[in-house]
Amino acid sequence: MASTERSGKGMPEKVVYSVSGMTCSACSGQVETVLRQLPGIDDAVVDALTNRALVTFYPALITEETIRETIEDVGYQATLIQHHQTNAKSSQMCRIRINGICTSCSSAVESALQALRGVLMAQVASADEEAQVHYDPQMVSYKELLEAIEDTGSVAMLITTGYMSQFQLKVDGVSTDHSMRLIENSLRSLPGVQDIDIDPKLNKFSVSYKPDVTGPRNFIQVIESTGSGRYKAMIFPETGREVHEKETKRYYRSFLLSLVFTIPVFLTSMVFMYVPGIKSGLDRKVLNMLSVGEILRWALSTPVQFVIGRRFYSGSYRALRHGSANMDVLIALGTNAAYFYSVYSVLRAAASKDFMSTDFFETSSMLISIILLGKYLEISAKGKTSTAIAKLMDLAPETAILLTLDSEGNVTRDEEIDSRLIQKNDVVKVLPGAKVASDGFVIWGQSHVNESMITGEARPVAKRKGDTVIGGTVNEDGVLHVEATQVGSESALSQIIQLVESAQMAKAPVQKFADRISKYFVPLVITLSFSAWLVWFLAGKFHRYPKSWIPSSMDSFELALQFGISVMVIACPCALGLATPTAVMVGTGVGASQGVLIKGGQALESAHKVNCIVFDKTGTLTIGKPVVVNTRLLKNMVLQEFYELVAATEVNSEHPLAKAIVESAKKFRDDEENPTWPEAKNFVSITGHGVKAIVRDKEIIVGNKSLMLDQNITIPSEAEDMLAETESMAQTGILISIDGELAGVVAISDPLKPGASEVISILKSMKVKSIIVTGDNWGTANSIAKMVGIENVIAEAKPEQKAEKVKDLQASGNIVAMVGDGINDSPALVAADVGMAIGAGTDIAIEAADIVLMRSNLEDVITAIDLSRKTFSRIRLNYIWALAYNLLGIPIAAGALFPSTGLRLPPWIAGAAMAASSVSVVCCSLLLKNYRRPKELDGLDMQGVEVVK
């Protein structure tokens, strides 16, 4: 009956809607409830954080439009953004550099991108001026993404697009549009070239291509062979670091230029008025009451206000055009108030014979100069937060030796090329002491390679023909010929860099606090500024304070104006906005240098709360390289034949224990490096228990005790005794059945990682409890737990049971971290609040984890938790400083202390304080670069152990 009903409905489909207007989980729960009540809805999951609704429905009973209208009837704006019948590869990711974006502008750019149909997710990090956008290329192109960003008033430049590589070339010798088209057509004719973008002003060609088909050397060759050799192609020189350096230099030059005008203004208004000879010259009247000094100050401050300070006008215009307000609005309002009041005062003096003018030209020019200095210091400091990525980039060699081989594999030619020009299947030569230029495998030579930058293995690893090598590692001795397999963005080093960059862009949930405040901050400050001016102006007009409070060079209106301007420019939303991202950026960078890859602010925030860690056993607490230490046969047969049958079955499994058995079986075939085993038919892997297959017409079952009992295989007392003996020694006993009869027991030992017990002890001192959850038997699990000092043990757990145990711990109020390395750990890694994958584990485990421990050292679990705690301590300190600064600074700028102490902040001092607040927050985050792991770890030796086979 159920199948008939299902066939009547048809196959379910999935759609994703962008739902705007949700603010909390209550909103998403409301939408979920309404959707699930609709006929034809199979399931609905709504996430308020990502503003997404994933709906599974039956098209025969309900349409996508009806679902959308239902969401909007609840009170939220809904847009269909993705249909899940499309190929998973249809979603792409691109990284875009946004020059000059400020903290408060990032949300406007994010909103503009999210509004585009086909954009699945957009993240903008103002700290490193970069956006990461996930989108459906069938619905929106990356060009439209760039246009959307530039419509907000920012300058956007594509860095990379996902699933395709992009390479930027500068071509000299191009002088006409015809030349441009000629080169473009030549490049488009190459197989694998997907798209070409041209910047005629810079003679820059951005080529998007499939790296499996073509590569950058082909592009250069085609360009230089076009037009009879008139064109010269090279790698476009601009990089992210160079862009940052240009931005820093631009602010520095603007600051120096502003000083040329501001210093004379300051001298004429603040210093020369006390020098008798100069004062009389400046006070000389030119027209009525208009003096020489006022004309000089007006002339000198005007270029500062409108030429050097034009960036604040353009920034204000862009923000206001999109219905938001940022720091540029406050600066523009504050400096304009001072400048235009001064202009009014000067013009009135020129038209009057008795009006004594007071100008504030020095206020506007000094404000702009000091803010430019603050921006220069802030950008310089922000640049230092990303030094971890710069150091990772420096691991890649600048050049490589490319080899040309003949059909027989002999070297016919070698040439030195830029390492960025290496293509797939190229053969490169690696000399002793040189860095490996790309990921690949050795086709000739023998050597030792230092891979500590990836694996943390201190001892050089022996390499010979067939072994894989990693780009950026160092060849110690011997010459190697390496065939490139992963180049460009696909290399291990590039993926680590991309992971760190993505982590530094991802917002921590605590960032939402600053986002909420910044939305209302600028309008509130403008209101407070106007209120301060109005209160002081009315108090002066109605003589509510003594005239002695008014400085001799001002009247009550001008005093009130100074208070209003000071409030306007002292308030700083940037400090709040920088509090979290700068700390996360430095923290994730420090983590990468310590061998801990933290995938963003969410992982950092969760890790610092962890009070319970669930450890897998094999490959986590143990070294993950099990070896067979004992074999006992229970039936009369030759040991070699026994291992032939077992190895033929286990060779199809990826489990570490299976590999140990296969390696042991190889000892019986000394003459073969890679022996061929008998064919295994009907192979079945029973996750968490073992495997079975038909080998040489015999049914072979290899697994644990529970598997044998499930298969109704009798376990004799002799086998029970051996299992008990192996488990008491923290070894794993594997049972082997042949044709329904137990044939033997294999004891496998997987030694503990060095320092495992010390790590558990340190975790206890950090008030973090430890639990073992393993698929191994109870005896072995309890023995391991006793050796390391763990009291709570869950054994013989299937992968789904590991995840259930994690959920049970969470339900008890624990913040749970799961540490594992295998495919079986993936469900638990995903279920945990923080999934930590040992770096030597499988790709699936690492993909499922929030934190990757690159060096496979247990001590890095402590480093990850300690670093996250230190980082969030820094974030709290940043917030305390940013909030305290504004809560104290605004009242002081408004004159709260003036009646009792006479303390008054001139606008230029208030501006200096504002600039200093942002710089201080960034510098506070930069102190994380001095992070040192807990001292208790210094005495531990965890580089690994050598297993003698």
PDB file of N, CA and C in Angstrom, residues 259-338:
ATOM      1  N   LEU A 259      49.521  66.517   5.383  1.00  0.00           N
ATOM      2  CA  LEU A 259      50.366  67.240   6.336  1.00  0.00           C
ATOM      3  C   LEU A 259      50.948  68.509   5.720  1.00  0.00           C
ATOM      4  N   VAL A 260      51.228  68.469   4.412  1.00  0.00           N
ATOM      5  CA  VAL A 260      51.785  69.647   3.726  1.00  0.00           C
ATOM      6  C   VAL A 260      50.864  70.848   3.903  1.00  0.00           C
ATOM      7  N   PHE A 261      49.559  70.593   3.907  1.00  0.00           N
ATOM      8  CA  PHE A 261      48.591  71.684   4.063  1.00  0.00           C
ATOM      9  C   PHE A 261      48.177  71.881   5.519  1.00  0.00           C
ATOM     10  N   THR A 262      48.081  70.765   6.260  1.00  0.00           N
ATOM     11  CA  THR A 262      47.535  70.841   7.617  1.00  0.00           C
ATOM     12  C   THR A 262      48.500  71.505   8.589  1.00  0.00           C
ATOM     13  N   ILE A 263      49.797  71.226   8.458  1.00  0.00           N
ATOM     14  CA  ILE A 263      50.764  71.818   9.392  1.00  0.00           C
ATOM     15  C   ILE A 263      50.749  73.347   9.326  1.00  0.00           C
ATOM     16  N   PRO A 264      50.759  73.971   8.127  1.00  0.00           N
ATOM     17  CA  PRO A 264      50.651  75.443   8.102  1.00  0.00           C
ATOM     18  C   PRO A 264      49.343  75.952   8.709  1.00  0.00           C
ATOM     19  N   VAL A 265      48.237  75.223   8.471  1.00  0.00           N
ATOM     20  CA  VAL A 265      46.963  75.636   9.062  1.00  0.00           C
ATOM     21  C   VAL A 265      47.058  75.591  10.588  1.00  0.00           C
ATOM     22  N   PHE A 266      47.640  74.481  11.090  1.00  0.00           N
ATOM     23  CA  PHE A 266      47.795  74.342  12.538  1.00  0.00           C
ATOM     24  C   PHE A 266      48.681  75.450  13.105  1.00  0.00           C
ATOM     25  N   LEU A 267      49.785  75.752  12.409  1.00  0.00           N
ATOM     26  CA  LEU A 267      50.708  76.780  12.902  1.00  0.00           C
ATOM     27  C   LEU A 267      50.063  78.160  12.930  1.00  0.00           C
ATOM     28  N   THR A 268      49.335  78.488  11.866  1.00  0.00           N
ATOM     29  CA  THR A 268      48.728  79.824  11.798  1.00  0.00           C
ATOM     30  C   THR A 268      47.609  80.001  12.808  1.00  0.00           C
ATOM     31  N   SER A 269      46.958  78.919  13.215  1.00  0.00           N
ATOM     32  CA  SER A 269      45.823  79.049  14.137  1.00  0.00           C
ATOM     33  C   SER A 269      46.213  78.789  15.590  1.00  0.00           C
ATOM     34  N   MET A 270      47.233  77.954  15.810  1.00  0.00           N
ATOM     35  CA  MET A 270      47.545  77.530  17.181  1.00  0.00           C
ATOM     36  C   MET A 270      48.893  78.038  17.707  1.00  0.00           C
ATOM     37  N   VAL A 271      49.857  78.348  16.829  1.00  0.00           N
ATOM     38  CA  VAL A 271      51.209  78.676  17.275  1.00  0.00           C
ATOM     39  C   VAL A 271      51.563  80.131  16.979  1.00  0.00           C
ATOM     40  N   PHE A 272      51.446  80.541  15.698  1.00  0.00           N
ATOM     41  CA  PHE A 272      51.894  81.876  15.296  1.00  0.00           C
ATOM     42  C   PHE A 272      51.105  82.991  15.951  1.00  0.00           C
ATOM     43  N   MET A 273      49.911  82.655  16.475  1.00  0.00           N
ATOM     44  CA  MET A 273      49.107  83.691  17.131  1.00  0.00           C
ATOM     45  C   MET A 273      49.769  84.172  18.429  1.00  0.00           C
ATOM     46  N   TYR A 274      50.772  83.378  18.892  1.00  0.00           N
ATOM     47  CA  TYR A 274      51.492  83.785  20.102  1.00  0.00           C
ATOM     48  C   TYR A 274      52.857  84.395  19.790  1.00  0.00           C
ATOM     49  N   VAL A 275      53.206  84.515  18.494  1.00  0.00           N
ATOM     50  CA  VAL A 275      54.478  85.125  18.084  1.00  0.00           C
ATOM     51  C   VAL A 275      54.166  86.553  17.615  1.00  0.00           C
ATOM     52  N   PRO A 276      54.631  87.552  18.368  1.00  0.00           N
ATOM     53  CA  PRO A 276      54.203  88.949  18.105  1.00  0.00           C
ATOM     54  C   PRO A 276      54.370  89.400  16.655  1.00  0.00           C
ATOM     55  N   GLY A 277      55.524  89.248  16.065  1.00  0.00           N
ATOM     56  CA  GLY A 277      55.745  89.750  14.709  1.00  0.00           C
ATOM     57  C   GLY A 277      54.858  89.068  13.689  1.00  0.00           C
ATOM     58  N   ILE A 278      54.778  87.768  13.767  1.00  0.00           N
ATOM     59  CA  ILE A 278      53.969  87.003  12.799  1.00  0.00           C
ATOM     60  C   ILE A 278      52.489  87.246  13.053  1.00  0.00           C
ATOM     61  N   LYS A 279      52.074  87.368  14.325  1.00  0.00           N
ATOM     62  CA  LYS A 279      50.664  87.552  14.654  1.00  0.00           C
ATOM     63  C   LYS A 279      50.109  88.821  14.012  1.00  0.00           C
ATOM     64  N   SER A 280      50.907  89.890  14.063  1.00  0.00           N
ATOM     65  CA  SER A 280      50.410  91.143  13.473  1.00  0.00           C
ATOM     66  C   SER A 280      50.229  91.014  11.967  1.00  0.00           C
ATOM     67  N   GLY A 281      51.102  90.253  11.300  1.00  0.00           N
ATOM     68  CA  GLY A 281      50.948  90.051   9.862  1.00  0.00           C
ATOM     69  C   GLY A 281      49.721  89.222   9.533  1.00  0.00           C
ATOM     70  N   LEU A 282      49.465  88.207  10.319  1.00  0.00           N
ATOM     71  CA  LEU A 282      48.293  87.352  10.060  1.00  0.00           C
ATOM     72  C   LEU A 282      46.989  88.072  10.376  1.00  0.00           C
ATOM     73  N   ASP A 283      47.036  89.017  11.343  1.00  0.00           N
ATOM     74  CA  ASP A 283      45.813  89.732  11.729  1.00  0.00           C
ATOM     75  C   ASP A 283      45.531  90.925  10.827  1.00  0.00           C
ATOM     76  N   ARG A 284      46.412  91.215   9.862  1.00  0.00           N
ATOM     77  CA  ARG A 284      46.200  92.352   8.967  1.00  0.00           C
ATOM     78  C   ARG A 284      44.912  92.147   8.171  1.00  0.00           C
ATOM     79  N   LYS A 285      44.058  93.197   8.167  1.00  0.00           N
ATOM     80  CA  LYS A 285      42.757  93.107   7.504  1.00  0.00           C
ATOM     81  C   LYS A 285      42.921  93.314   5.999  1.00  0.00           C
ATOM     82  N   VAL A 286      42.215  92.490   5.242  1.00  0.00           N
ATOM     83  CA  VAL A 286      42.251  92.574   3.784  1.00  0.00           C
ATOM     84  C   VAL A 286      40.972  93.225   3.269  1.00  0.00           C
ATOM     85  N   LEU A 287      39.834  92.768   3.792  1.00  0.00           N
ATOM     86  CA  LEU A 287      38.532  93.302   3.389  1.00  0.00           C
ATOM     87  C   LEU A 287      37.641  93.322   4.611  1.00  0.00           C
ATOM     88  N   ASN A 288      37.290  94.554   5.048  1.00  0.00           N
ATOM     89  CA  ASN A 288      36.531  94.712   6.288  1.00  0.00           C
ATOM     90  C   ASN A 288      37.237  93.980   7.424  1.00  0.00           C
ATOM     91  N   MET A 289      36.568  92.930   8.022  1.00  0.00           N
ATOM     92  CA  MET A 289      37.176  92.219   9.146  1.00  0.00           C
ATOM     93  C   MET A 289      37.888  90.929   8.722  1.00  0.00           C
ATOM     94  N   LEU A 290      37.978  90.714   7.422  1.00  0.00           N
ATOM     95  CA  LEU A 290      38.639  89.518   6.904  1.00  0.00           C
ATOM     96  C   LEU A 290      40.152  89.697   6.965  1.00  0.00           C
ATOM     97  N   SER A 291      40.838  88.750   7.634  1.00  0.00           N
ATOM     98  CA  SER A 291      42.273  88.878   7.858  1.00  0.00           C
ATOM     99  C   SER A 291      43.070  87.990   6.910  1.00  0.00           C
ATOM    100  N   VAL A 292      44.379  88.259   6.861  1.00  0.00           N
ATOM    101  CA  VAL A 292      45.282  87.454   6.025  1.00  0.00           C
ATOM    102  C   VAL A 292      45.320  86.005   6.528  1.00  0.00           C
ATOM    103  N   GLY A 293      45.363  85.821   7.852  1.00  0.00           N
ATOM    104  CA  GLY A 293      45.420  84.475   8.426  1.00  0.00           C
ATOM    105  C   GLY A 293      44.220  83.631   8.031  1.00  0.00           C
ATOM    106  N   GLU A 294      43.025  84.233   8.015  1.00  0.00           N
ATOM    107  CA  GLU A 294      41.811  83.493   7.651  1.00  0.00           C
ATOM    108  C   GLU A 294      41.846  83.076   6.188  1.00  0.00           C
ATOM    109  N   ILE A 295      42.333  83.953   5.327  1.00  0.00           N
ATOM    110  CA  ILE A 295      42.433  83.603   3.904  1.00  0.00           C
ATOM    111  C   ILE A 295      43.420  82.457   3.713  1.00  0.00           C
ATOM    112  N   LEU A 296      44.566  82.513   4.401  1.00  0.00           N
ATOM    113  CA  LEU A 296      45.561  81.435   4.289  1.00  0.00           C
ATOM    114  C   LEU A 296      44.984  80.093   4.747  1.00  0.00           C
ATOM    115  N   ARG A 297      44.309  80.120   5.909  1.00  0.00           N
ATOM    116  CA  ARG A 297      43.749  78.877   6.440  1.00  0.00           C
ATOM    117  C   ARG A 297      42.663  78.319   5.519  1.00  0.00           C
ATOM    118  N   TRP A 298      41.845  79.192   4.953  1.00  0.00           N
ATOM    119  CA  TRP A 298      40.789  78.758   4.023  1.00  0.00           C
ATOM    120  C   TRP A 298      41.430  78.112   2.789  1.00  0.00           C
ATOM    121  N   ALA A 299      42.438  78.779   2.254  1.00  0.00           N
ATOM    122  CA  ALA A 299      43.081  78.271   1.034  1.00  0.00           C
ATOM    123  C   ALA A 299      43.791  76.939   1.270  1.00  0.00           C
ATOM    124  N   LEU A 300      44.417  76.823   2.435  1.00  0.00           N
ATOM    125  CA  LEU A 300      45.169  75.589   2.704  1.00  0.00           C
ATOM    126  C   LEU A 300      44.264  74.415   3.081  1.00  0.00           C
ATOM    127  N   SER A 301      43.152  74.679   3.758  1.00  0.00           N
ATOM    128  CA  SER A 301      42.288  73.590   4.212  1.00  0.00           C
ATOM    129  C   SER A 301      41.368  73.062   3.111  1.00  0.00           C
ATOM    130  N   THR A 302      41.103  73.878   2.092  1.00  0.00           N
ATOM    131  CA  THR A 302      40.175  73.452   1.025  1.00  0.00           C
ATOM    132  C   THR A 302      40.666  72.217   0.275  1.00  0.00           C
ATOM    133  N   PRO A 303      41.947  72.118  -0.159  1.00  0.00           N
ATOM    134  CA  PRO A 303      42.409  70.884  -0.813  1.00  0.00           C
ATOM    135  C   PRO A 303      42.316  69.656   0.098  1.00  0.00           C
ATOM    136  N   VAL A 304      42.560  69.880   1.398  1.00  0.00           N
ATOM    137  CA  VAL A 304      42.461  68.754   2.326  1.00  0.00           C
ATOM    138  C   VAL A 304      41.019  68.265   2.409  1.00  0.00           C
ATOM    139  N   GLN A 305      40.078  69.203   2.457  1.00  0.00           N
ATOM    140  CA  GLN A 305      38.668  68.854   2.618  1.00  0.00           C
ATOM    141  C   GLN A 305      38.108  68.148   1.386  1.00  0.00           C
ATOM    142  N   PHE A 306      38.402  68.668   0.193  1.00  0.00           N
ATOM    143  CA  PHE A 306      37.709  68.180  -1.003  1.00  0.00           C
ATOM    144  C   PHE A 306      38.562  67.316  -1.936  1.00  0.00           C
ATOM    145  N   VAL A 307      39.872  67.436  -1.870  1.00  0.00           N
ATOM    146  CA  VAL A 307      40.728  66.630  -2.750  1.00  0.00           C
ATOM    147  C   VAL A 307      41.252  65.409  -1.999  1.00  0.00           C
ATOM    148  N   ILE A 308      41.970  65.681  -0.909  1.00  0.00           N
ATOM    149  CA  ILE A 308      42.508  64.557  -0.127  1.00  0.00           C
ATOM    150  C   ILE A 308      41.386  63.814   0.582  1.00  0.00           C
ATOM    151  N   GLY A 309      40.366  64.531   1.015  1.00  0.00           N
ATOM    152  CA  GLY A 309      39.261  63.900   1.746  1.00  0.00           C
ATOM    153  C   GLY A 309      38.108  63.434   0.886  1.00  0.00           C
ATOM    154  N   ARG A 310      38.307  63.408  -0.437  1.00  0.00           N
ATOM    155  CA  ARG A 310      37.182  63.008  -1.302  1.00  0.00           C
ATOM    156  C   ARG A 310      36.766  61.557  -1.086  1.00  0.00           C
ATOM    157  N   ARG A 311      37.679  60.715  -0.602  1.00  0.00           N
ATOM    158  CA  ARG A 311      37.337  59.312  -0.344  1.00  0.00           C
ATOM    159  C   ARG A 311      36.200  59.197   0.666  1.00  0.00           C
ATOM    160  N   PHE A 312      36.144  60.148   1.613  1.00  0.00           N
ATOM    161  CA  PHE A 312      35.074  60.095   2.608  1.00  0.00           C
ATOM    162  C   PHE A 312      33.740  60.517   1.998  1.00  0.00           C
ATOM    163  N   TYR A 313      33.783  61.432   1.041  1.00  0.00           N
ATOM    164  CA  TYR A 313      32.550  61.831   0.359  1.00  0.00           C
ATOM    165  C   TYR A 313      32.002  60.683  -0.495  1.00  0.00           C
ATOM    166  N   SER A 314      32.882  60.048  -1.255  1.00  0.00           N
ATOM    167  CA  SER A 314      32.429  58.954  -2.120  1.00  0.00           C
ATOM    168  C   SER A 314      31.938  57.779  -1.286  1.00  0.00           C
ATOM    169  N   GLY A 315      32.630  57.499  -0.188  1.00  0.00           N
ATOM    170  CA  GLY A 315      32.186  56.422   0.695  1.00  0.00           C
ATOM    171  C   GLY A 315      30.836  56.720   1.321  1.00  0.00           C
ATOM    172  N   SER A 316      30.609  57.964   1.717  1.00  0.00           N
ATOM    173  CA  SER A 316      29.325  58.359   2.296  1.00  0.00           C
ATOM    174  C   SER A 316      28.207  58.239   1.266  1.00  0.00           C
ATOM    175  N   TYR A 317      28.492  58.677   0.043  1.00  0.00           N
ATOM    176  CA  TYR A 317      27.482  58.618  -1.010  1.00  0.00           C
ATOM    177  C   TYR A 317      27.062  57.183  -1.293  1.00  0.00           C
ATOM    178  N   ARG A 318      28.050  56.292  -1.387  1.00  0.00           N
ATOM    179  CA  ARG A 318      27.733  54.888  -1.669  1.00  0.00           C
ATOM    180  C   ARG A 318      26.889  54.283  -0.551  1.00  0.00           C
ATOM    181  N   ALA A 319      27.256  54.599   0.688  1.00  0.00           N
ATOM    182  CA  ALA A 319      26.517  54.032   1.821  1.00  0.00           C
ATOM    183  C   ALA A 319      25.091  54.555   1.873  1.00  0.00           C
ATOM    184  N   LEU A 320      24.929  55.868   1.742  1.00  0.00           N
ATOM    185  CA  LEU A 320      23.593  56.467   1.823  1.00  0.00           C
ATOM    186  C   LEU A 320      22.716  56.052   0.653  1.00  0.00           C
ATOM    187  N   ARG A 321      23.314  55.846  -0.514  1.00  0.00           N
ATOM    188  CA  ARG A 321      22.541  55.434  -1.688  1.00  0.00           C
ATOM    189  C   ARG A 321      21.883  54.083  -1.469  1.00  0.00           C
ATOM    190  N   HIS A 322      22.509  53.241  -0.632  1.00  0.00           N
ATOM    191  CA  HIS A 322      21.964  51.913  -0.361  1.00  0.00           C
ATOM    192  C   HIS A 322      21.285  51.832   1.007  1.00  0.00           C
ATOM    193  N   GLY A 323      20.948  53.009   1.543  1.00  0.00           N
ATOM    194  CA  GLY A 323      20.153  53.031   2.754  1.00  0.00           C
ATOM    195  C   GLY A 323      20.884  52.672   4.024  1.00  0.00           C
ATOM    196  N   SER A 324      22.207  52.799   4.034  1.00  0.00           N
ATOM    197  CA  SER A 324      22.977  52.513   5.245  1.00  0.00           C
ATOM    198  C   SER A 324      23.886  53.693   5.544  1.00  0.00           C
ATOM    199  N   ALA A 325      24.514  53.648   6.705  1.00  0.00           N
ATOM    200  CA  ALA A 325      25.439  54.723   7.082  1.00  0.00           C
ATOM    201  C   ALA A 325      26.671  54.094   7.712  1.00  0.00           C
ATOM    202  N   ASN A 326      27.834  54.642   7.364  1.00  0.00           N
ATOM    203  CA  ASN A 326      29.079  54.072   7.872  1.00  0.00           C
ATOM    204  C   ASN A 326      29.954  55.163   8.479  1.00  0.00           C
ATOM    205  N   MET A 327      31.201  54.786   8.755  1.00  0.00           N
ATOM    206  CA  MET A 327      32.130  55.717   9.379  1.00  0.00           C
ATOM    207  C   MET A 327      32.386  56.918   8.486  1.00  0.00           C
ATOM    208  N   ASP A 328      32.385  56.723   7.169  1.00  0.00           N
ATOM    209  CA  ASP A 328      32.615  57.842   6.246  1.00  0.00           C
ATOM    210  C   ASP A 328      31.549  58.924   6.417  1.00  0.00           C
ATOM    211  N   VAL A 329      30.310  58.513   6.715  1.00  0.00           N
ATOM    212  CA  VAL A 329      29.230  59.483   6.917  1.00  0.00           C
ATOM    213  C   VAL A 329      29.533  60.362   8.122  1.00  0.00           C
ATOM    214  N   LEU A 330      29.997  59.759   9.216  1.00  0.00           N
ATOM    215  CA  LEU A 330      30.324  60.537  10.415  1.00  0.00           C
ATOM    216  C   LEU A 330      31.478  61.505  10.149  1.00  0.00           C
ATOM    217  N   ILE A 331      32.500  61.014   9.437  1.00  0.00           N
ATOM    218  CA  ILE A 331      33.653  61.883   9.152  1.00  0.00           C
ATOM    219  C   ILE A 331      33.245  63.039   8.245  1.00  0.00           C
ATOM    220  N   ALA A 332      32.488  62.712   7.200  1.00  0.00           N
ATOM    221  CA  ALA A 332      32.053  63.763   6.269  1.00  0.00           C
ATOM    222  C   ALA A 332      31.188  64.800   6.973  1.00  0.00           C
ATOM    223  N   LEU A 333      30.263  64.356   7.813  1.00  0.00           N
ATOM    224  CA  LEU A 333      29.402  65.304   8.528  1.00  0.00           C
ATOM    225  C   LEU A 333      30.211  66.168   9.489  1.00  0.00           C
ATOM    226  N   GLY A 334      31.123  65.539  10.228  1.00  0.00           N
ATOM    227  CA  GLY A 334      31.922  66.289  11.197  1.00  0.00           C
ATOM    228  C   GLY A 334      32.827  67.317  10.553  1.00  0.00           C
ATOM    229  N   THR A 335      33.557  66.927   9.513  1.00  0.00           N
ATOM    230  CA  THR A 335      34.478  67.864   8.860  1.00  0.00           C
ATOM    231  C   THR A 335      33.716  68.938   8.086  1.00  0.00           C
ATOM    232  N   ASN A 336      32.590  68.556   7.466  1.00  0.00           N
ATOM    233  CA  ASN A 336      31.791  69.554   6.744  1.00  0.00           C
ATOM    234  C   ASN A 336      31.223  70.603   7.688  1.00  0.00           C
ATOM    235  N   ALA A 337      30.780  70.162   8.870  1.00  0.00           N
ATOM    236  CA  ALA A 337      30.240  71.120   9.844  1.00  0.00           C
ATOM    237  C   ALA A 337      31.296  72.156  10.207  1.00  0.00           C
ATOM    238  N   ALA A 338      32.523  71.687  10.481  1.00  0.00           N
ATOM    239  CA  ALA A 338      33.600  72.610  10.844  1.00  0.00           C
ATOM    240  C   ALA A 338      33.988  73.492   9.664  1.00  0.00           C
TER     241      ALA A 338
END
